[in-house]
PDB file of C-alpha atoms in Angstrom:
ATOM      1  CA  MET L 216       3.198 139.728 169.075  1.00  0.00           C
ATOM      2  CA  ALA L 217       4.036 137.528 166.088  1.00  0.00           C
ATOM      3  CA  GLU L 218       2.170 138.157 162.883  1.00  0.00           C
ATOM      4  CA  VAL L 219      -0.539 135.602 162.194  1.00  0.00           C
ATOM      5  CA  VAL L 220      -0.123 134.205 158.692  1.00  0.00           C
ATOM      6  CA  SER L 221      -3.282 133.032 157.027  1.00  0.00           C
ATOM      7  CA  PRO L 222      -3.176 129.368 155.997  1.00  0.00           C
ATOM      8  CA  ILE L 223      -4.339 130.258 152.500  1.00  0.00           C
ATOM      9  CA  THR L 224      -2.008 129.867 149.580  1.00  0.00           C
ATOM     10  CA  ARG L 225       1.530 131.213 149.853  1.00  0.00           C
ATOM     11  CA  GLN L 226       3.966 131.633 146.964  1.00  0.00           C
ATOM     12  CA  VAL L 227       7.440 131.102 148.405  1.00  0.00           C
ATOM     13  CA  THR L 228      10.846 131.612 146.833  1.00  0.00           C
ATOM     14  CA  LYS L 229      13.466 128.886 147.019  1.00  0.00           C
ATOM     15  CA  GLY L 230      15.903 131.197 148.779  1.00  0.00           C
ATOM     16  CA  SER L 231      14.127 130.627 152.074  1.00  0.00           C
ATOM     17  CA  GLN L 232      10.968 128.948 153.223  1.00  0.00           C
ATOM     18  CA  GLU L 233      10.237 132.005 155.320  1.00  0.00           C
ATOM     19  CA  ASN L 234      10.553 134.471 152.437  1.00  0.00           C
ATOM     20  CA  VAL L 235       6.971 135.045 151.360  1.00  0.00           C
ATOM     21  CA  THR L 236       6.915 136.950 148.077  1.00  0.00           C
ATOM     22  CA  CYS L 237       3.197 137.180 147.376  1.00  0.00           C
ATOM     23  CA  PHE L 238      -0.182 135.698 148.152  1.00  0.00           C
ATOM     24  CA  VAL L 239      -2.026 133.724 145.522  1.00  0.00           C
ATOM     25  CA  ASP L 240      -5.714 133.458 146.198  1.00  0.00           C
ATOM     26  CA  ILE L 241      -6.775 129.907 145.374  1.00  0.00           C
ATOM     27  CA  ASN L 242     -10.291 128.800 146.124  1.00  0.00           C
ATOM     28  CA  LEU L 243     -10.668 125.050 145.775  1.00  0.00           C
ATOM     29  CA  ARG L 244     -14.423 125.408 145.559  1.00  0.00           C
ATOM     30  CA  ASP L 245     -13.834 126.671 142.010  1.00  0.00           C
ATOM     31  CA  VAL L 246     -12.390 123.301 140.995  1.00  0.00           C
ATOM     32  CA  GLU L 247     -13.769 120.772 143.478  1.00  0.00           C
ATOM     33  CA  ASP L 248     -16.231 119.262 141.003  1.00  0.00           C
ATOM     34  CA  CYS L 249     -13.845 119.167 138.025  1.00  0.00           C
ATOM     35  CA  LEU L 250     -13.279 115.593 136.902  1.00  0.00           C
ATOM     36  CA  ILE L 251      -9.906 113.883 136.842  1.00  0.00           C
ATOM     37  CA  TYR L 252      -9.189 110.465 135.359  1.00  0.00           C
ATOM     38  CA  ASP L 253      -7.191 107.479 136.569  1.00  0.00           C
ATOM     39  CA  ARG L 254      -5.138 105.067 134.459  1.00  0.00           C
ATOM     40  CA  HIS L 255      -8.286 103.142 133.554  1.00  0.00           C
ATOM     41  CA  GLY L 256     -10.210 106.195 132.398  1.00  0.00           C
ATOM     42  CA  VAL L 257     -12.435 106.208 135.481  1.00  0.00           C
ATOM     43  CA  SER L 258     -13.352 109.741 136.571  1.00  0.00           C
ATOM     44  CA  ILE L 259     -13.603 111.162 140.079  1.00  0.00           C
ATOM     45  CA  PRO L 260     -14.211 114.731 141.321  1.00  0.00           C
ATOM     46  CA  PHE L 261     -11.024 116.614 142.155  1.00  0.00           C
ATOM     47  CA  LYS L 262     -12.252 117.218 145.718  1.00  0.00           C
ATOM     48  CA  THR L 263     -11.976 113.483 146.415  1.00  0.00           C
ATOM     49  CA  LEU L 264      -8.214 113.927 146.700  1.00  0.00           C
ATOM     50  CA  TYR L 265      -8.238 116.194 149.758  1.00  0.00           C
ATOM     51  CA  GLN L 266     -11.600 115.872 151.512  1.00  0.00           C
ATOM     52  CA  ASP L 267     -10.558 113.334 154.116  1.00  0.00           C
ATOM     53  CA  ARG L 268      -6.867 114.059 154.712  1.00  0.00           C
ATOM     54  CA  LYS L 269      -4.034 116.454 153.980  1.00  0.00           C
ATOM     55  CA  SER L 270      -2.738 115.992 150.435  1.00  0.00           C
ATOM     56  CA  VAL L 271       0.341 117.134 148.548  1.00  0.00           C
ATOM     57  CA  ILE L 272      -0.836 117.533 144.957  1.00  0.00           C
ATOM     58  CA  ILE L 273       1.731 118.061 142.206  1.00  0.00           C
ATOM     59  CA  PHE L 274       0.704 119.328 138.767  1.00  0.00           C
ATOM     60  CA  VAL L 275       3.241 118.493 136.065  1.00  0.00           C
ATOM     61  CA  ARG L 276       3.680 120.131 132.655  1.00  0.00           C
ATOM     62  CA  ASN L 277       3.373 117.050 130.456  1.00  0.00           C
ATOM     63  CA  PHE L 278       4.467 113.448 130.722  1.00  0.00           C
ATOM     64  CA  LEU L 279       7.165 113.812 128.050  1.00  0.00           C
ATOM     65  CA  CYS L 280       8.782 116.843 129.693  1.00  0.00           C
ATOM     66  CA  TYR L 281      12.257 115.777 130.850  1.00  0.00           C
ATOM     67  CA  SER L 282      12.180 117.991 133.965  1.00  0.00           C
ATOM     68  CA  CYS L 283       8.783 116.636 135.021  1.00  0.00           C
ATOM     69  CA  LYS L 284       9.969 113.092 134.438  1.00  0.00           C
ATOM     70  CA  GLU L 285      13.055 113.627 136.615  1.00  0.00           C
ATOM     71  CA  TYR L 286      11.009 115.385 139.307  1.00  0.00           C
ATOM     72  CA  VAL L 287       8.536 112.499 139.434  1.00  0.00           C
ATOM     73  CA  ASP L 288      11.498 110.081 139.497  1.00  0.00           C
ATOM     74  CA  ASP L 289      12.358 111.596 142.885  1.00  0.00           C
ATOM     75  CA  LEU L 290       8.737 111.706 144.070  1.00  0.00           C
ATOM     76  CA  GLY L 291       8.702 107.963 143.487  1.00  0.00           C
ATOM     77  CA  LYS L 292      11.674 107.565 145.835  1.00  0.00           C
ATOM     78  CA  ILE L 293       9.782 108.900 148.854  1.00  0.00           C
ATOM     79  CA  PRO L 294       9.545 106.008 151.339  1.00  0.00           C
ATOM     80  CA  ARG L 295       5.946 105.058 151.991  1.00  0.00           C
ATOM     81  CA  GLU L 296       6.557 105.245 155.747  1.00  0.00           C
ATOM     82  CA  VAL L 297       7.274 108.990 155.466  1.00  0.00           C
ATOM     83  CA  LEU L 298       3.810 109.590 154.006  1.00  0.00           C
ATOM     84  CA  GLU L 299       2.063 107.166 156.345  1.00  0.00           C
ATOM     85  CA  ASP L 300       3.676 108.556 159.511  1.00  0.00           C
ATOM     86  CA  ALA L 301       2.548 112.090 158.587  1.00  0.00           C
ATOM     87  CA  GLU L 302      -0.816 110.894 157.211  1.00  0.00           C
ATOM     88  CA  ILE L 303      -0.088 112.635 153.907  1.00  0.00           C
ATOM     89  CA  ARG L 304      -1.637 111.693 150.584  1.00  0.00           C
ATOM     90  CA  LEU L 305       0.721 112.227 147.614  1.00  0.00           C
ATOM     91  CA  VAL L 306      -0.858 112.799 144.196  1.00  0.00           C
ATOM     92  CA  VAL L 307       0.531 113.695 140.762  1.00  0.00           C
ATOM     93  CA  ILE L 308      -1.733 115.229 138.118  1.00  0.00           C
ATOM     94  CA  GLY L 309      -0.852 115.489 134.443  1.00  0.00           C
ATOM     95  CA  GLN L 310      -2.744 116.859 131.473  1.00  0.00           C
ATOM     96  CA  SER L 311      -2.405 114.041 128.929  1.00  0.00           C
ATOM     97  CA  ALA L 312      -4.933 111.419 127.927  1.00  0.00           C
ATOM     98  CA  TYR L 313      -5.372 108.776 130.622  1.00  0.00           C
ATOM     99  CA  HIS L 314      -3.804 105.988 128.564  1.00  0.00           C
ATOM    100  CA  HIS L 315      -0.355 107.589 129.019  1.00  0.00           C
ATOM    101  CA  ILE L 316      -0.427 107.156 132.811  1.00  0.00           C
ATOM    102  CA  GLU L 317       0.668 103.524 132.900  1.00  0.00           C
ATOM    103  CA  SER L 318       3.782 104.004 130.761  1.00  0.00           C
ATOM    104  CA  PHE L 319       4.771 107.147 132.691  1.00  0.00           C
ATOM    105  CA  CYS L 320       4.593 105.277 136.003  1.00  0.00           C
ATOM    106  CA  LEU L 321       6.669 102.415 134.586  1.00  0.00           C
ATOM    107  CA  LEU L 322       9.247 104.900 133.304  1.00  0.00           C
ATOM    108  CA  THR L 323       9.571 106.857 136.558  1.00  0.00           C
ATOM    109  CA  GLY L 324       8.933 104.111 139.099  1.00  0.00           C
ATOM    110  CA  TYR L 325       6.306 106.343 140.715  1.00  0.00           C
ATOM    111  CA  PRO L 326       4.061 104.075 142.879  1.00  0.00           C
ATOM    112  CA  TYR L 327       1.549 106.543 144.338  1.00  0.00           C
ATOM    113  CA  GLU L 328      -1.670 108.110 143.048  1.00  0.00           C
ATOM    114  CA  ILE L 329      -1.692 109.750 139.642  1.00  0.00           C
ATOM    115  CA  TYR L 330      -4.510 111.254 137.559  1.00  0.00           C
ATOM    116  CA  VAL L 331      -4.934 113.441 134.509  1.00  0.00           C
ATOM    117  CA  ASP L 332      -6.877 116.593 133.705  1.00  0.00           C
ATOM    118  CA  PRO L 333      -6.858 116.334 129.890  1.00  0.00           C
ATOM    119  CA  GLY L 334      -8.958 119.465 129.383  1.00  0.00           C
ATOM    120  CA  ARG L 335      -6.649 121.472 131.705  1.00  0.00           C
ATOM    121  CA  ARG L 336      -9.692 122.883 133.492  1.00  0.00           C
ATOM    122  CA  ILE L 337      -8.085 122.684 136.937  1.00  0.00           C
ATOM    123  CA  TYR L 338      -4.796 124.101 135.653  1.00  0.00           C
ATOM    124  CA  GLN L 339      -6.640 127.062 134.166  1.00  0.00           C
ATOM    125  CA  LYS L 340      -8.978 127.733 137.090  1.00  0.00           C
ATOM    126  CA  LEU L 341      -6.110 127.639 139.587  1.00  0.00           C
ATOM    127  CA  GLY L 342      -4.218 130.192 137.494  1.00  0.00           C
ATOM    128  CA  MET L 343      -1.304 128.029 136.368  1.00  0.00           C
ATOM    129  CA  LYS L 344       0.721 129.757 133.704  1.00  0.00           C
ATOM    130  CA  ARG L 345       0.824 128.856 130.034  1.00  0.00           C
ATOM    131  CA  GLU L 346       4.201 130.398 129.326  1.00  0.00           C
ATOM    132  CA  GLU L 347       7.662 130.264 130.847  1.00  0.00           C
ATOM    133  CA  THR L 348       9.293 133.099 132.780  1.00  0.00           C
ATOM    134  CA  PHE L 349      12.967 132.965 133.740  1.00  0.00           C
ATOM    135  CA  THR L 350      14.631 135.362 136.196  1.00  0.00           C
ATOM    136  CA  ASP L 351      18.269 135.913 137.128  1.00  0.00           C
ATOM    137  CA  SER L 352      17.575 135.091 140.764  1.00  0.00           C
ATOM    138  CA  ALA L 353      15.753 131.824 140.051  1.00  0.00           C
ATOM    139  CA  GLN L 354      17.321 128.645 141.364  1.00  0.00           C
ATOM    140  CA  PRO L 355      16.845 125.497 139.273  1.00  0.00           C
ATOM    141  CA  SER L 356      15.083 122.469 140.669  1.00  0.00           C
ATOM    142  CA  PRO L 357      17.440 120.259 142.677  1.00  0.00           C
ATOM    143  CA  HIS L 358      15.596 117.277 141.253  1.00  0.00           C
ATOM    144  CA  VAL L 359      16.390 117.943 137.566  1.00  0.00           C
ATOM    145  CA  LYS L 360      19.674 116.373 136.525  1.00  0.00           C
ATOM    146  CA  SER L 361      19.652 117.012 132.771  1.00  0.00           C
ATOM    147  CA  GLY L 362      20.696 120.259 131.136  1.00  0.00           C
ATOM    148  CA  ILE L 363      18.152 122.041 128.948  1.00  0.00           C
ATOM    149  CA  PHE L 364      19.702 120.945 125.628  1.00  0.00           C
ATOM    150  CA  MET L 365      20.018 117.262 126.514  1.00  0.00           C
ATOM    151  CA  GLY L 366      16.660 117.366 128.266  1.00  0.00           C
ATOM    152  CA  GLN L 367      14.924 118.619 125.142  1.00  0.00           C
ATOM    153  CA  ILE L 368      16.619 115.918 123.091  1.00  0.00           C
ATOM    154  CA  LYS L 369      15.277 113.319 125.537  1.00  0.00           C
ATOM    155  CA  THR L 370      11.773 114.798 125.291  1.00  0.00           C
ATOM    156  CA  ILE L 371      11.773 114.723 121.484  1.00  0.00           C
ATOM    157  CA  TRP L 372      13.195 111.193 121.392  1.00  0.00           C
ATOM    158  CA  ARG L 373      10.551 109.892 123.783  1.00  0.00           C
ATOM    159  CA  ALA L 374       7.847 111.555 121.687  1.00  0.00           C
ATOM    160  CA  MET L 375       9.185 109.956 118.506  1.00  0.00           C
ATOM    161  CA  THR L 376       9.470 106.500 120.038  1.00  0.00           C
ATOM    162  CA  SER L 377       6.169 106.473 121.923  1.00  0.00           C
ATOM    163  CA  PRO L 378       3.377 104.265 120.507  1.00  0.00           C
ATOM    164  CA  ALA L 379       1.358 107.370 119.659  1.00  0.00           C
ATOM    165  CA  PHE L 380       3.524 110.253 118.476  1.00  0.00           C
ATOM    166  CA  ASP L 381       2.376 113.105 120.679  1.00  0.00           C
ATOM    167  CA  PHE L 382       3.753 115.285 123.452  1.00  0.00           C
ATOM    168  CA  GLN L 383       1.228 114.013 126.018  1.00  0.00           C
ATOM    169  CA  GLY L 384      -0.099 117.439 126.917  1.00  0.00           C
ATOM    170  CA  ASP L 385       0.140 121.128 126.066  1.00  0.00           C
ATOM    171  CA  LEU L 386       3.859 121.960 125.715  1.00  0.00           C
ATOM    172  CA  HIS L 387       3.357 125.516 127.009  1.00  0.00           C
ATOM    173  CA  GLN L 388       1.411 124.622 130.148  1.00  0.00           C
ATOM    174  CA  GLN L 389       3.270 125.051 133.444  1.00  0.00           C
ATOM    175  CA  GLY L 390       2.515 123.146 136.617  1.00  0.00           C
ATOM    176  CA  GLY L 391       2.544 123.775 140.334  1.00  0.00           C
ATOM    177  CA  ALA L 392       1.967 122.285 143.766  1.00  0.00           C
ATOM    178  CA  ILE L 393      -0.639 122.676 146.477  1.00  0.00           C
ATOM    179  CA  ILE L 394      -1.061 121.311 149.965  1.00  0.00           C
ATOM    180  CA  ALA L 395      -4.727 121.004 150.855  1.00  0.00           C
ATOM    181  CA  GLY L 396      -7.145 119.267 153.175  1.00  0.00           C
ATOM    182  CA  PRO L 397      -8.871 117.980 155.079  1.00  0.00           C
ATOM    183  CA  GLY L 398     -11.804 119.772 153.560  1.00  0.00           C
ATOM    184  CA  SER L 399     -11.195 122.735 151.253  1.00  0.00           C
ATOM    185  CA  LYS L 400      -8.479 124.313 153.375  1.00  0.00           C
ATOM    186  CA  VAL L 401      -5.389 125.299 151.354  1.00  0.00           C
ATOM    187  CA  HIS L 402      -2.203 125.348 153.421  1.00  0.00           C
ATOM    188  CA  PHE L 403       0.289 126.207 150.681  1.00  0.00           C
ATOM    189  CA  SER L 404       0.536 126.759 146.946  1.00  0.00           C
ATOM    190  CA  HIS L 405       3.302 127.263 144.429  1.00  0.00           C
ATOM    191  CA  LEU L 406       2.713 128.026 140.738  1.00  0.00           C
ATOM    192  CA  ASP L 407       5.701 127.110 138.577  1.00  0.00           C
ATOM    193  CA  MET L 408       7.213 129.947 136.551  1.00  0.00           C
ATOM    194  CA  ASN L 409       9.040 127.568 134.192  1.00  0.00           C
ATOM    195  CA  ARG L 410      10.038 123.935 133.665  1.00  0.00           C
ATOM    196  CA  LEU L 411      12.753 124.115 136.357  1.00  0.00           C
ATOM    197  CA  ASP L 412      10.735 125.930 139.004  1.00  0.00           C
ATOM    198  CA  HIS L 413       9.610 122.912 141.029  1.00  0.00           C
ATOM    199  CA  MET L 414       9.295 123.196 144.775  1.00  0.00           C
ATOM    200  CA  PRO L 415      11.936 121.057 146.518  1.00  0.00           C
ATOM    201  CA  ILE L 416      10.239 117.864 147.611  1.00  0.00           C
ATOM    202  CA  ASN L 417      11.567 117.985 151.168  1.00  0.00           C
ATOM    203  CA  TRP L 418      10.086 121.473 151.596  1.00  0.00           C
ATOM    204  CA  LEU L 419       6.687 120.264 150.480  1.00  0.00           C
ATOM    205  CA  LEU L 420       6.798 117.254 152.781  1.00  0.00           C
ATOM    206  CA  GLN L 421       7.852 119.329 155.765  1.00  0.00           C
ATOM    207  CA  LEU L 422       5.217 121.975 155.070  1.00  0.00           C
ATOM    208  CA  ALA L 423       2.675 119.140 155.019  1.00  0.00           C
ATOM    209  CA  GLY L 424       3.868 117.847 158.396  1.00  0.00           C
ATOM    210  CA  ALA L 425       6.496 115.189 157.623  1.00  0.00           C
ATOM    211  CA  GLN L 426       9.235 114.957 160.227  1.00  0.00           C
ATOM    212  CA  GLN L 427      11.881 113.267 158.073  1.00  0.00           C
ATOM    213  CA  THR L 428      14.202 114.705 155.436  1.00  0.00           C
ATOM    214  CA  ILE L 429      15.053 112.567 152.421  1.00  0.00           C
ATOM    215  CA  ASP L 430      18.446 112.536 150.708  1.00  0.00           C
ATOM    216  CA  PHE L 431      17.777 112.413 146.954  1.00  0.00           C
ATOM    217  CA  SER L 432      21.423 112.808 145.942  1.00  0.00           C
ATOM    218  CA  HIS L 433      21.903 109.148 145.047  1.00  0.00           C
ATOM    219  CA  LYS L 434      20.095 106.351 146.810  1.00  0.00           C
ATOM    220  CA  PRO L 435      17.247 107.869 148.834  1.00  0.00           C
ATOM    221  CA  LYS L 436      17.552 107.611 152.586  1.00  0.00           C
ATOM    222  CA  ILE L 437      15.793 109.240 155.492  1.00  0.00           C
ATOM    223  CA  ILE L 438      17.729 111.774 157.522  1.00  0.00           C
ATOM    224  CA  HIS L 439      16.234 112.118 160.995  1.00  0.00           C
ATOM    225  CA  ILE L 440      16.217 115.711 162.206  1.00  0.00           C
TER     226      ILE L 440
END
């Protein structure tokens, strides 16, 4: 008889979707009433994001981080029909002040929901790391195109040329991804170990129920499987 895997959070390596390395106990009730803010500074409880439907929620490091920018570039390329067909809600959460949201969306072309948690309360309560860990077996994000040196140069340049010279969030804070809802049910979770440790977007979409695979190599297109 096959082993029954609990739908609670699973931390999965990028070597294989089936290779479960550890369980991370995330209880959304700990963060459901934490406030997040939209681009206008209007606050809503975090639980609003996943109460009514299944949501893929991506936490990024900071809006100036080159790897986060390039990851969100690709999130913005997801065809709306992929999300609508699977009834998935896609949300990005950052940790800057809300007034940085508009420029970040213009820069990345990201058209879906985005909020900020400027006090990092949700990041902290969900156990997201505040340091980077690199391992020999780690595979870099397929969505990050820049090398570390050039990426850091891009980050510093964007900070220097932004209207308000700041790094739009804690530079040491790492992000992660969860799939949750409806209700407080957590289907999957990944806590980033470092700036390159993003979950491949196609994996997240498929774990959330999407039937299509997207080719992000150049111009995005749907591959029917």
